[in-house]
mmCIF file of C-alpha atoms and ligand atoms in Angstrom:
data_model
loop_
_atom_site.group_PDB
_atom_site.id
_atom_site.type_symbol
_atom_site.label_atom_id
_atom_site.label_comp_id
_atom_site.label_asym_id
_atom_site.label_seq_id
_atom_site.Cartn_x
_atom_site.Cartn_y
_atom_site.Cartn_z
ATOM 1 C CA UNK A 1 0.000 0.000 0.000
ATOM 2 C CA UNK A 2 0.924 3.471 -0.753
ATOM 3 C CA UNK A 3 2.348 5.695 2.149
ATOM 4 C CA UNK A 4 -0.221 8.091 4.272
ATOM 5 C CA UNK A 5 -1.306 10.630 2.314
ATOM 6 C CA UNK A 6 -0.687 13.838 4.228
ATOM 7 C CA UNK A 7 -3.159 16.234 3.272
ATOM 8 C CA UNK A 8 -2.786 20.010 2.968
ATOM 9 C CA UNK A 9 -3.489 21.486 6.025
ATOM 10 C CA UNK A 10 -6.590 23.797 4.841
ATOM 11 C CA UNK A 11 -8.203 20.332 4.375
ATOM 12 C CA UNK A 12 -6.932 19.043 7.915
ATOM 13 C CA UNK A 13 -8.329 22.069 9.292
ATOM 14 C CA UNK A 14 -11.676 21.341 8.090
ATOM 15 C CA UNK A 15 -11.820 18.741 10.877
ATOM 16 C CA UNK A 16 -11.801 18.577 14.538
ATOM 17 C CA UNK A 17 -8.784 17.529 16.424
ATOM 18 C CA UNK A 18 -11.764 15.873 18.856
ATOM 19 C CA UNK A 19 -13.050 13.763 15.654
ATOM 20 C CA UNK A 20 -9.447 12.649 14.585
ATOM 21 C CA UNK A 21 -9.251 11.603 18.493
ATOM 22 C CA UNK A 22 -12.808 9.889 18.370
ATOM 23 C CA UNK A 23 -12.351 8.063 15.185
ATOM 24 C CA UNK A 24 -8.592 6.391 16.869
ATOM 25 C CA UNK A 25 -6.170 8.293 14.577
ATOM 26 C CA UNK A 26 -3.153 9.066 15.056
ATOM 27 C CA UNK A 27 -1.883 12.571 14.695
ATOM 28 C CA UNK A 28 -1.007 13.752 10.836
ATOM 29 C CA UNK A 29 2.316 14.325 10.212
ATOM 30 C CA UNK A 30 1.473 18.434 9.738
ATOM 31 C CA UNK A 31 0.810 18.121 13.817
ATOM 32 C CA UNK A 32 3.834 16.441 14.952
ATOM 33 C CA UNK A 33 6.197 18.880 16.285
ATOM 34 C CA UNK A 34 8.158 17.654 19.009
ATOM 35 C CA UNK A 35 11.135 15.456 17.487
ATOM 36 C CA UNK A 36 14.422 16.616 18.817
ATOM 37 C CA UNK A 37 12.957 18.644 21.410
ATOM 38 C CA UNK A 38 15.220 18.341 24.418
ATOM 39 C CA UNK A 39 14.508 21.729 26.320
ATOM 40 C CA UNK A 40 14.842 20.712 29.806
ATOM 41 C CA UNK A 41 11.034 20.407 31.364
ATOM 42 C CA UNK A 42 9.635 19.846 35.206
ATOM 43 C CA UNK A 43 7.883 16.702 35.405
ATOM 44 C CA UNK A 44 4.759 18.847 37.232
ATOM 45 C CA UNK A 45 4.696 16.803 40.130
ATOM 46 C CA UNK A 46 7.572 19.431 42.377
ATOM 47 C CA UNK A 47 6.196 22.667 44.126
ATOM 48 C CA UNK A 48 5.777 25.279 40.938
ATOM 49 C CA UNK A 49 7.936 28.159 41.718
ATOM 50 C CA UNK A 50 5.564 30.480 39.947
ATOM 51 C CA UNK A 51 5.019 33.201 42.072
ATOM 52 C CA UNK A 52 1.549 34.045 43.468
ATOM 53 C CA UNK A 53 0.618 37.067 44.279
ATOM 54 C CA UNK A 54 -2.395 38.489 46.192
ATOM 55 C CA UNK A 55 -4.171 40.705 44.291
ATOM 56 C CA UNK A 56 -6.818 41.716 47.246
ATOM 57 C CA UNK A 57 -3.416 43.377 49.021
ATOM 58 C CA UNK A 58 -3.039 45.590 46.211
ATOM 59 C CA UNK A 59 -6.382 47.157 45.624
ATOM 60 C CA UNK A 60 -7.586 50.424 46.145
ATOM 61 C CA UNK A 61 -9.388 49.917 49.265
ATOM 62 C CA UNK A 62 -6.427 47.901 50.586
ATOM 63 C CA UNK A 63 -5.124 50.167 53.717
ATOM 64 C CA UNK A 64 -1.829 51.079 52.700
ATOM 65 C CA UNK A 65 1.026 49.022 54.590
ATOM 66 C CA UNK A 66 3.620 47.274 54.920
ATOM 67 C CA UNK A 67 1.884 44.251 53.480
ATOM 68 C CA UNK A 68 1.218 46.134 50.419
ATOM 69 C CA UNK A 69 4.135 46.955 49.744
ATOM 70 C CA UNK A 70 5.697 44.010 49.587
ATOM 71 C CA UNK A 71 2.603 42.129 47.868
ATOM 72 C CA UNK A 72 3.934 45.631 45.039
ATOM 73 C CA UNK A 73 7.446 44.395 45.213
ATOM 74 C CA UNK A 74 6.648 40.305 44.944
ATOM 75 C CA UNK A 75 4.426 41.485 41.689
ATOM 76 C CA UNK A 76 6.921 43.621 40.436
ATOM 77 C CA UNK A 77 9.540 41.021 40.642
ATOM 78 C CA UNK A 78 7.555 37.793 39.447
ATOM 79 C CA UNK A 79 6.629 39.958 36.228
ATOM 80 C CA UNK A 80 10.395 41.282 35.816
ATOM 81 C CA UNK A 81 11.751 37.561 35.719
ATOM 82 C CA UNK A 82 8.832 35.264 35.022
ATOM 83 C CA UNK A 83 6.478 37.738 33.300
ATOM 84 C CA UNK A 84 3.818 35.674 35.191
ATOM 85 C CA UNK A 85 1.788 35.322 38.140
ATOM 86 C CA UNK A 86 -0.886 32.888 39.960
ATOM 87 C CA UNK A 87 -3.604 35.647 40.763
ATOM 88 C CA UNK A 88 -5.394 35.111 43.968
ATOM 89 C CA UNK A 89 -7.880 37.224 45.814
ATOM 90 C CA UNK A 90 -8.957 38.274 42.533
ATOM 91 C CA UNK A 91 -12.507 38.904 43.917
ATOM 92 C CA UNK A 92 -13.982 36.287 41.091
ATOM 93 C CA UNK A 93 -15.873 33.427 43.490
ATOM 94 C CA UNK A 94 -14.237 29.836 42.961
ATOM 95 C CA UNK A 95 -17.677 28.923 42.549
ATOM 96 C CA UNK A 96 -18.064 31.196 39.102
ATOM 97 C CA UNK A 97 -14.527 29.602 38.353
ATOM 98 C CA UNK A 98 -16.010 26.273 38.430
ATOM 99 C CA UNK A 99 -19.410 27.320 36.847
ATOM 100 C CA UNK A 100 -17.238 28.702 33.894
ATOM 101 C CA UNK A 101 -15.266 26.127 33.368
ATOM 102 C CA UNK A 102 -18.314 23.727 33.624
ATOM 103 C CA UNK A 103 -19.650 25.211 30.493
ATOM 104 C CA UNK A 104 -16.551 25.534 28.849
ATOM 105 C CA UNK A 105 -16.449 21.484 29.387
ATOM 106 C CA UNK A 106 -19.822 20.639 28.572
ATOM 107 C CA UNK A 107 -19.733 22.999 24.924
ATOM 108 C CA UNK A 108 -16.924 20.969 23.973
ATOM 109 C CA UNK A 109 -18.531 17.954 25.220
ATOM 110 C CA UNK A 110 -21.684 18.439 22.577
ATOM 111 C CA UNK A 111 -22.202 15.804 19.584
ATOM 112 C CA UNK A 112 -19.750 17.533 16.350
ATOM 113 C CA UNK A 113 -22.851 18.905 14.933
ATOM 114 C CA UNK A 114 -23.589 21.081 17.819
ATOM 115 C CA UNK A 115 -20.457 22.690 18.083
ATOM 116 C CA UNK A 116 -20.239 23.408 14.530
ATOM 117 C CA UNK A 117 -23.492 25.587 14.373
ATOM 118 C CA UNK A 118 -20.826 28.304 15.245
ATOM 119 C CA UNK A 119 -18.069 27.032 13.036
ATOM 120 C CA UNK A 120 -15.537 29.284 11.199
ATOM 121 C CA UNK A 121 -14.375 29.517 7.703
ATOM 122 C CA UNK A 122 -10.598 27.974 7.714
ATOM 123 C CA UNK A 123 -9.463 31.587 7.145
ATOM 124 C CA UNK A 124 -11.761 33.488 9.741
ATOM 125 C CA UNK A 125 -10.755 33.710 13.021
ATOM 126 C CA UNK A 126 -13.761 33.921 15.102
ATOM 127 C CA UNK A 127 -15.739 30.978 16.064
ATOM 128 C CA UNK A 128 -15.349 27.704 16.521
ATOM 129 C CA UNK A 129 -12.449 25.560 14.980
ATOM 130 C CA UNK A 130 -8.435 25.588 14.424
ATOM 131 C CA UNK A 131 -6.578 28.861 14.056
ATOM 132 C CA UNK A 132 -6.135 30.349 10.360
ATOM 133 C CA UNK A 133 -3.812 27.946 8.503
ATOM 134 C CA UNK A 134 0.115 28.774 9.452
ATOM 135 C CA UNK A 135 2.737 29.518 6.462
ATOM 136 C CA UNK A 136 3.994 26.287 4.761
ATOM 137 C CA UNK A 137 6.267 23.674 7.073
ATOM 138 C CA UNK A 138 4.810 25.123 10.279
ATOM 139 C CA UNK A 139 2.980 22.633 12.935
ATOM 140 C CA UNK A 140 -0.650 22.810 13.845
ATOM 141 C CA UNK A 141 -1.600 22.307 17.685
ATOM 142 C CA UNK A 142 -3.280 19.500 19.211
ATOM 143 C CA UNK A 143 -6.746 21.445 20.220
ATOM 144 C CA UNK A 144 -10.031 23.123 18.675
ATOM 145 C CA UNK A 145 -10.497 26.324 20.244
ATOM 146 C CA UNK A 146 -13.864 28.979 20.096
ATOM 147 C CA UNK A 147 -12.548 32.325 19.757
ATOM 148 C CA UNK A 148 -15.174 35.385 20.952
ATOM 149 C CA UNK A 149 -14.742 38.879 20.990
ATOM 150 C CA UNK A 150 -16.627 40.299 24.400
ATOM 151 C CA UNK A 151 -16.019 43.480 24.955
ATOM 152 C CA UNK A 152 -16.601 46.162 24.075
ATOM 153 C CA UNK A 153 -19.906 45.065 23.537
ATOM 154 C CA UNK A 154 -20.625 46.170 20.267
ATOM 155 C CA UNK A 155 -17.833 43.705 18.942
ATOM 156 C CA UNK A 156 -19.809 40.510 20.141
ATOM 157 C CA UNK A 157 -20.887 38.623 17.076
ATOM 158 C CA UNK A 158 -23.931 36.618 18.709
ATOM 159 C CA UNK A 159 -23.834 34.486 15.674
ATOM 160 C CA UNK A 160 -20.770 32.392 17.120
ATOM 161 C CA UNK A 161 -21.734 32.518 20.987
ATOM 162 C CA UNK A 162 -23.098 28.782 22.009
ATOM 163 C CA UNK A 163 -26.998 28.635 22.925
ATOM 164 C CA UNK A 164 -26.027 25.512 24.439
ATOM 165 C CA UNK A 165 -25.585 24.960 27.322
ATOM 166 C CA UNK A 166 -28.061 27.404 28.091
ATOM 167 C CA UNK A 167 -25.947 29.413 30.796
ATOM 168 C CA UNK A 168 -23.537 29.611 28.347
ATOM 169 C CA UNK A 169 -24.146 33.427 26.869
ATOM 170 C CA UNK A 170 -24.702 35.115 30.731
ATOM 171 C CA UNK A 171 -21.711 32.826 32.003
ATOM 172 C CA UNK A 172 -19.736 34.419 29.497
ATOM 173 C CA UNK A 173 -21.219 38.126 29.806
ATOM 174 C CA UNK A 174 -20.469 37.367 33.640
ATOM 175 C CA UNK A 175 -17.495 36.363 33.104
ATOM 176 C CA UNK A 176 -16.607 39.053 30.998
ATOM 177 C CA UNK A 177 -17.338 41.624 33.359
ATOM 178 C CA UNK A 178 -15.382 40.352 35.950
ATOM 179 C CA UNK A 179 -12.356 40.439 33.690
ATOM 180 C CA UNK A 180 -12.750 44.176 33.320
ATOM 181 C CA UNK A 181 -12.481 44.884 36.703
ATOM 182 C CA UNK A 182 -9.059 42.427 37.164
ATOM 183 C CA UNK A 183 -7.400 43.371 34.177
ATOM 184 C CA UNK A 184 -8.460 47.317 36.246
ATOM 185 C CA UNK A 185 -6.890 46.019 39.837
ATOM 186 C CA UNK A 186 -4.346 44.244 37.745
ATOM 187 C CA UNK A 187 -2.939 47.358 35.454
ATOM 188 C CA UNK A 188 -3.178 49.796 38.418
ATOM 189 C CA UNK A 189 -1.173 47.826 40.729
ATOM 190 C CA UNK A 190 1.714 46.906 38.024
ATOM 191 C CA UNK A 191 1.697 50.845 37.510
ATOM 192 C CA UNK A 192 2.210 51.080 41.505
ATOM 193 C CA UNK A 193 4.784 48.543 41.594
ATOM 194 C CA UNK A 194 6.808 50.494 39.012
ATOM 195 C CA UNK A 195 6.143 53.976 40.927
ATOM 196 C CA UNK A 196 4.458 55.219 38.072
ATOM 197 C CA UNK A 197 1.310 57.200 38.178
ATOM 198 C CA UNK A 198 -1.834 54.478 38.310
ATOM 199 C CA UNK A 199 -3.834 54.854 35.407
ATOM 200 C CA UNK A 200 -0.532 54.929 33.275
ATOM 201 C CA UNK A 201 -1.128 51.731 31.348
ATOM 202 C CA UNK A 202 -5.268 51.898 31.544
ATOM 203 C CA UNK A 203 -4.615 55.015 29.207
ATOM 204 C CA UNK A 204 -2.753 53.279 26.686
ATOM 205 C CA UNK A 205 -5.169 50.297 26.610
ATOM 206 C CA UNK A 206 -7.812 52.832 26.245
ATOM 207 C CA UNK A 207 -11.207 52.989 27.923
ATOM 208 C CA UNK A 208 -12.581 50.275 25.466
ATOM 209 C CA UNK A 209 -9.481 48.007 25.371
ATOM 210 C CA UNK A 210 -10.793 44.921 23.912
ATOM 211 C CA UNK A 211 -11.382 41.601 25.588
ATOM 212 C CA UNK A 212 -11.385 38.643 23.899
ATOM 213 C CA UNK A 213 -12.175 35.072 25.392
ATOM 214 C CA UNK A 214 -10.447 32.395 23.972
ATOM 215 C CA UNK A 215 -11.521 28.982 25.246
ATOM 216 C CA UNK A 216 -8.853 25.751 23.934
ATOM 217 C CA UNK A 217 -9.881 22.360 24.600
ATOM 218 C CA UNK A 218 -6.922 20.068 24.320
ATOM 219 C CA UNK A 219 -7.984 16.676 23.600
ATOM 220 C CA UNK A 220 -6.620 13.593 25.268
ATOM 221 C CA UNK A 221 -3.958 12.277 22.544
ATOM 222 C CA UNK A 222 -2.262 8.954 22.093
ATOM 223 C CA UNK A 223 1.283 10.418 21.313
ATOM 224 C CA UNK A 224 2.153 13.222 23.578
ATOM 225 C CA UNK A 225 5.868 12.820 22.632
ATOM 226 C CA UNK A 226 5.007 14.056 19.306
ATOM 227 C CA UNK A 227 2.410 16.724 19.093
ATOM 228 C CA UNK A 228 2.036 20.094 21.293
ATOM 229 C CA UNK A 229 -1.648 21.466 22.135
ATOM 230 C CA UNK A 230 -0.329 24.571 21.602
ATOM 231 C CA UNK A 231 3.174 25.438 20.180
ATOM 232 C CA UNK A 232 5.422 28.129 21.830
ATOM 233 C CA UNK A 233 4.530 30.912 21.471
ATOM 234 C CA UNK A 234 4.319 34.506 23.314
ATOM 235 C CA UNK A 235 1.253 36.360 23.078
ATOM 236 C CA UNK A 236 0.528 39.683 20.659
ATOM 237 C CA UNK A 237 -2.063 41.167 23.525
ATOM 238 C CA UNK A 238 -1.210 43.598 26.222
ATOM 239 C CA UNK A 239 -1.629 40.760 28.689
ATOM 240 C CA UNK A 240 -3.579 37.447 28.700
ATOM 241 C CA UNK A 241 -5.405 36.267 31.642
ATOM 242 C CA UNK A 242 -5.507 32.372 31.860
ATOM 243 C CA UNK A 243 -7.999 29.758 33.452
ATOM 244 C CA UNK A 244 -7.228 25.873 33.326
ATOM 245 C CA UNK A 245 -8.800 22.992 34.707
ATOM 246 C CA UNK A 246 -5.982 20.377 34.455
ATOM 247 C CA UNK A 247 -2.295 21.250 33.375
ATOM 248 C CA UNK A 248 -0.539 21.017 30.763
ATOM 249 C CA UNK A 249 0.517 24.707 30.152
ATOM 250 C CA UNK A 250 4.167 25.475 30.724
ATOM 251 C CA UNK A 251 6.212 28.543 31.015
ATOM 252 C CA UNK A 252 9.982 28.856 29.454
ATOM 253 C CA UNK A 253 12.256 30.220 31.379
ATOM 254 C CA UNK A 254 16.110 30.425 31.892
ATOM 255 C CA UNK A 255 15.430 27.632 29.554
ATOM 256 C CA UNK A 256 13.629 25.697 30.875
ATOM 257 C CA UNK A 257 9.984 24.734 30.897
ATOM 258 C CA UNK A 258 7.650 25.124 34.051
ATOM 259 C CA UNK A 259 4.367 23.571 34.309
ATOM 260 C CA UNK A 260 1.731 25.937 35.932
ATOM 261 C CA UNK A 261 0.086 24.470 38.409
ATOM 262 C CA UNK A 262 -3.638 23.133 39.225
ATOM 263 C CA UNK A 263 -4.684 25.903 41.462
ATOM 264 C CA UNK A 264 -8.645 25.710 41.544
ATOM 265 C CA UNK A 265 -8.877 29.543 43.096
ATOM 266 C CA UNK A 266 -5.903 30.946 41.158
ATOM 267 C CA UNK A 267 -5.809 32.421 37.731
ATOM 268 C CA UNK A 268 -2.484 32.917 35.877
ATOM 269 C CA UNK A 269 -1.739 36.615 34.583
ATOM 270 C CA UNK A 270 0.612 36.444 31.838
ATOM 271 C CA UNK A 271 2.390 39.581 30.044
ATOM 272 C CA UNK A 272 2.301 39.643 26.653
ATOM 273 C CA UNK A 273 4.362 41.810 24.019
ATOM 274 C CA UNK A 274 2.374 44.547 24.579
ATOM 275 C CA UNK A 275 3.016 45.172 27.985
ATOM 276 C CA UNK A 276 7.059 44.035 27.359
ATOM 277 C CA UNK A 277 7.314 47.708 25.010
ATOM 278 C CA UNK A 278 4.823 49.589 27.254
ATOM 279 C CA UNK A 279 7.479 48.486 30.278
ATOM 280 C CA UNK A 280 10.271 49.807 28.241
ATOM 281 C CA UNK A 281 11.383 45.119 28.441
ATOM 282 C CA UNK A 282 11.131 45.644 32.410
ATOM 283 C CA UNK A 283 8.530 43.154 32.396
ATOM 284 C CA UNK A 284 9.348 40.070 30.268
ATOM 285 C CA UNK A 285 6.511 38.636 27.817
ATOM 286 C CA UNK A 286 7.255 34.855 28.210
ATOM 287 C CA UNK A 287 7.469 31.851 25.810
ATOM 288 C CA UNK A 288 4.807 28.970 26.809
ATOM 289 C CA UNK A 289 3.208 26.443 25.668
ATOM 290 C CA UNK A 290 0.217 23.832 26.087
ATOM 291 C CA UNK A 291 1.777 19.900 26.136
ATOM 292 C CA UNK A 292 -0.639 17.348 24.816
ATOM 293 C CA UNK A 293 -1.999 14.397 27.374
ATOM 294 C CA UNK A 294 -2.554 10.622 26.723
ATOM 295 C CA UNK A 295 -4.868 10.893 29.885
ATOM 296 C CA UNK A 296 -7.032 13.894 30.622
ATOM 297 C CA UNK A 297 -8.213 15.922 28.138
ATOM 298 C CA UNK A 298 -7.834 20.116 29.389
ATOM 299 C CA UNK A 299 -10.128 22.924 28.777
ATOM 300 C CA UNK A 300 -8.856 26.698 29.491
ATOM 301 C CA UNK A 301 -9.730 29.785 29.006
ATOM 302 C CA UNK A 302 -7.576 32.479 27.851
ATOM 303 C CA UNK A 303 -8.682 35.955 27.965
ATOM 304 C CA UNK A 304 -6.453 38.457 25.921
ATOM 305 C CA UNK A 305 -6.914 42.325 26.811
ATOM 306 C CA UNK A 306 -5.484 44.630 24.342
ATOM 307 C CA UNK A 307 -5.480 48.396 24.038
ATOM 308 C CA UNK A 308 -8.074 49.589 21.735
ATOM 309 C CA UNK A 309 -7.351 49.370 17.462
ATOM 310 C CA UNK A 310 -5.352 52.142 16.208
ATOM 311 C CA UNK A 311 -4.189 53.685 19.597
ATOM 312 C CA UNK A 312 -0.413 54.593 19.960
ATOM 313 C CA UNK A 313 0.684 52.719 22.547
ATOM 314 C CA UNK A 314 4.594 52.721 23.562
ATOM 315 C CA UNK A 315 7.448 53.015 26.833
ATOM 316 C CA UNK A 316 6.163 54.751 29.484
ATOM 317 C CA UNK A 317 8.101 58.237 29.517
ATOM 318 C CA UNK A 318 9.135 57.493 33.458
ATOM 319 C CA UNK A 319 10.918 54.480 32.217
ATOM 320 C CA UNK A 320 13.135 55.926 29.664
ATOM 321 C CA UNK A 321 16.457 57.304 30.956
ATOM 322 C CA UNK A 322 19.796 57.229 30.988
ATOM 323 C CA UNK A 323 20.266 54.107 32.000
ATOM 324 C CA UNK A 324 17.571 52.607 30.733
ATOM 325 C CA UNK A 325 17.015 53.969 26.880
ATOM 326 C CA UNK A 326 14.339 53.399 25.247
ATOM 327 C CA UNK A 327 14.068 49.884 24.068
ATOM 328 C CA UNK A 328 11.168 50.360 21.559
ATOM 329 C CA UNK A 329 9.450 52.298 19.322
ATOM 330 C CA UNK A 330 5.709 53.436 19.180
ATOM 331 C CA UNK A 331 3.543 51.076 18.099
ATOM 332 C CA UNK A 332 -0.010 50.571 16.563
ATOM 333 C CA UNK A 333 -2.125 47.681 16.198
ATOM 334 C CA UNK A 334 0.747 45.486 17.104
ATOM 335 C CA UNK A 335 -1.124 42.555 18.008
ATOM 336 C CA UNK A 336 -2.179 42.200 13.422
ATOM 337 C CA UNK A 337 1.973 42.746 13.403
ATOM 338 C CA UNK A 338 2.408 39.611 15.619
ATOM 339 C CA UNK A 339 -0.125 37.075 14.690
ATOM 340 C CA UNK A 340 2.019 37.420 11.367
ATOM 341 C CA UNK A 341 5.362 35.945 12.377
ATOM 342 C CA UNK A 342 3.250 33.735 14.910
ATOM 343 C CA UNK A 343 1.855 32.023 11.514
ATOM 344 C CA UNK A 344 5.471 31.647 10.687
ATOM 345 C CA UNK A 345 6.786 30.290 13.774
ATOM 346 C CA UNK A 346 8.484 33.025 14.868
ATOM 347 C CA UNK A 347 7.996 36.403 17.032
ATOM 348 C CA UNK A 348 7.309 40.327 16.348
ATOM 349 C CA UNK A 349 9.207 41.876 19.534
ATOM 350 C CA UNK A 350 12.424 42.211 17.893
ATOM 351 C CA UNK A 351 11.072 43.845 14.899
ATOM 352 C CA UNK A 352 9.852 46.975 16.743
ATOM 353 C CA UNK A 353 12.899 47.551 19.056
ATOM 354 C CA UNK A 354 14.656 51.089 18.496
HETATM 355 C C1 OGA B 1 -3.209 30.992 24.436
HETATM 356 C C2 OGA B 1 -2.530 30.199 25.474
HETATM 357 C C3 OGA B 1 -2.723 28.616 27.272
HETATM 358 C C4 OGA B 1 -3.632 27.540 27.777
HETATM 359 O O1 OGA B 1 -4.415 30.723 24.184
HETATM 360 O O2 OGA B 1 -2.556 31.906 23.873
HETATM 361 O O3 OGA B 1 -1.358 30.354 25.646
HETATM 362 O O4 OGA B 1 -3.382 27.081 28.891
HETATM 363 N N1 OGA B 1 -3.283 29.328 26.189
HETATM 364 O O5 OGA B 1 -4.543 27.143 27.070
HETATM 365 NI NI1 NI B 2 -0.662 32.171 24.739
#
């Protein structure tokens, strides 16, 4: 018999990673990824040193003390060398972190013809599906993800947001608006940390920086030695703010790859490029990843929160000086710059540095 025919990858991407796992195939050789990959990795099962930090320490009505300050100084420092944190007293219930991720489980859970009642074209990229199809010789990731813009509101396309299950739509819209008043907390307190007036990055995002909710479901898969859920990558946003149920996501640094750990409470607030330039690269936008499981399947929840289309965004003056010059130039719409060079494997950062 001939060999496999490999198919082009707009006709791979016509199907669900969850059918290929259904039907008992093995993964296509446009997925597998992972030969010759010998970055050093945790096994998950040690103590992550991720740092956590207490977000209820840092906000407004927080009495000002000397456990703020050094809840400022372990944020400051966790996003200086990790460019992460595990977010905790974040105000968001664990129940509503459960309920979320409930429906998150049972959408993907639906029969294929369900799910695909808000299916995208193979070159649109919201709804339900695989990312746009990468440049020629680059991997595609283990995982179908649904990709919604919610907020501002006007941006929702209803036409792609699940009726089923029912909660789904107000789980979301709640959901939503809890993320507005994190990534608030969240971008105040990094402007404290820095000694920086407070509202110095909520300018640049703008008053209607955009969220947009991002939920992956990584599908259990028979060869995790060879295929990633999600390849490494850093993200184009201003920062991303992550939910999981199991793990499987990893950070790189000094590298070497650290699994983030199953926190039930906690969600993981990750810098992104955007936040690297606005930071004049004080805070580091970190390389991660998703690794595939031959056990569990995963379901997250990434949130990306971006400052609004066409604004200028760019180093904060206070963090230009002599001996720190300015790293990068003034940027617009950087996050259509990055998803670019993501599609080709690579990343934007160093193409917009002075
Ligand atoms: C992403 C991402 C991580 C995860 O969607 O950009 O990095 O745990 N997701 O799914
Ligand atoms: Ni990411």
């Amino acid at each position: 018999m001939a060999g496999a025919l490999i198919q082009p990858a707009e006709v791979l991407l016509s199907k669900r990673v969850q059918e290929m796992v259904i039907n008992g195939e093995e993964p296509p050789a446009p997925y597998i990824c992972r030969e010759g990959d010998s970055t050093e990795e945790d096994d998950g099962s040690v103590e992550s040193p991720i740092p956590i930090v207490d977000l209820s320490l840092l906000s407004l009505s927080a009495p000002c003390g000397d456990d703020n300050e050094d809840e400022l100084h372990k944020l400051k420092s966790a996003l200086c060398s990790w460019g992460c944190f595990q977010a905790i007293g974040h105000g968001i219930p664990s129940s509503f972190l459960d309920e979320i991720r409930q429906v998150a489980k049972e959408f993907f859970g639906q029969p294929m013809e369900e799910k695909k009642k808000y299916a995208k074209t193979v070159t649109e990229f919201e709804g339900y599906g695989a990312d746009p199809v990468p440049e020629e010789g680059q991997p595609l990731d283990w995982s179908d993800r649904l990709f919604l813009d919610v907020y501002p509101e006007d941006k929702q396309k209803l036409k792609f947001w699940p009726e089923k299950p029912d909660s789904f739509r107000d789980i979301l819209k709640e959901y939503t608006e809890k993320m507005k008043m994190v990534t608030k907390l969240t971008s105040k307190a990094m402007a404290k940390s820095l000694n920086l007036e407070e509202n110095c990055f909520l300018d640049q995002f703008g008053e209607q920086g955009p969220l947009q909710a991002r939920f992956n479901y990584y599908s259990r898969c028979q060869r995790p030695d060879l295929v990633l859920g999600l390849k490494p990558h850093s993200d184009g946003s201003g920062y991303t703010i992550i939910l999981q149920d199991e793990v499987g996501l990893q950070i790189l640094k000094d590298d070497k790859w650290h699994t983030v750990p199953q926190n039930p409470h906690a969600i993981l607030v990750l810098m992104a490029d955007q936040m690297e330039i606005m930071t004049n690269g004080i805070f580091k936008s970190p390389v991660h990843r998703v690794l595939s499981n031959s056990e569990k399947e995963r379901v997250s929840l990434a949130v990306f929160y971006t400052p609004e289309a066409g604004k200028e965004i760019g180093p904060v003056d206070d963090l230009v000086n002599v001996e720190r010059p300015r790293v990068f130039k003034n940027v617009k719409d950087y996050a259509d710059l990055h998803w670019g060079y993501y599609q080709r494997g690579t990343r934007a950062l160093h193409t917009v540095q002075v």
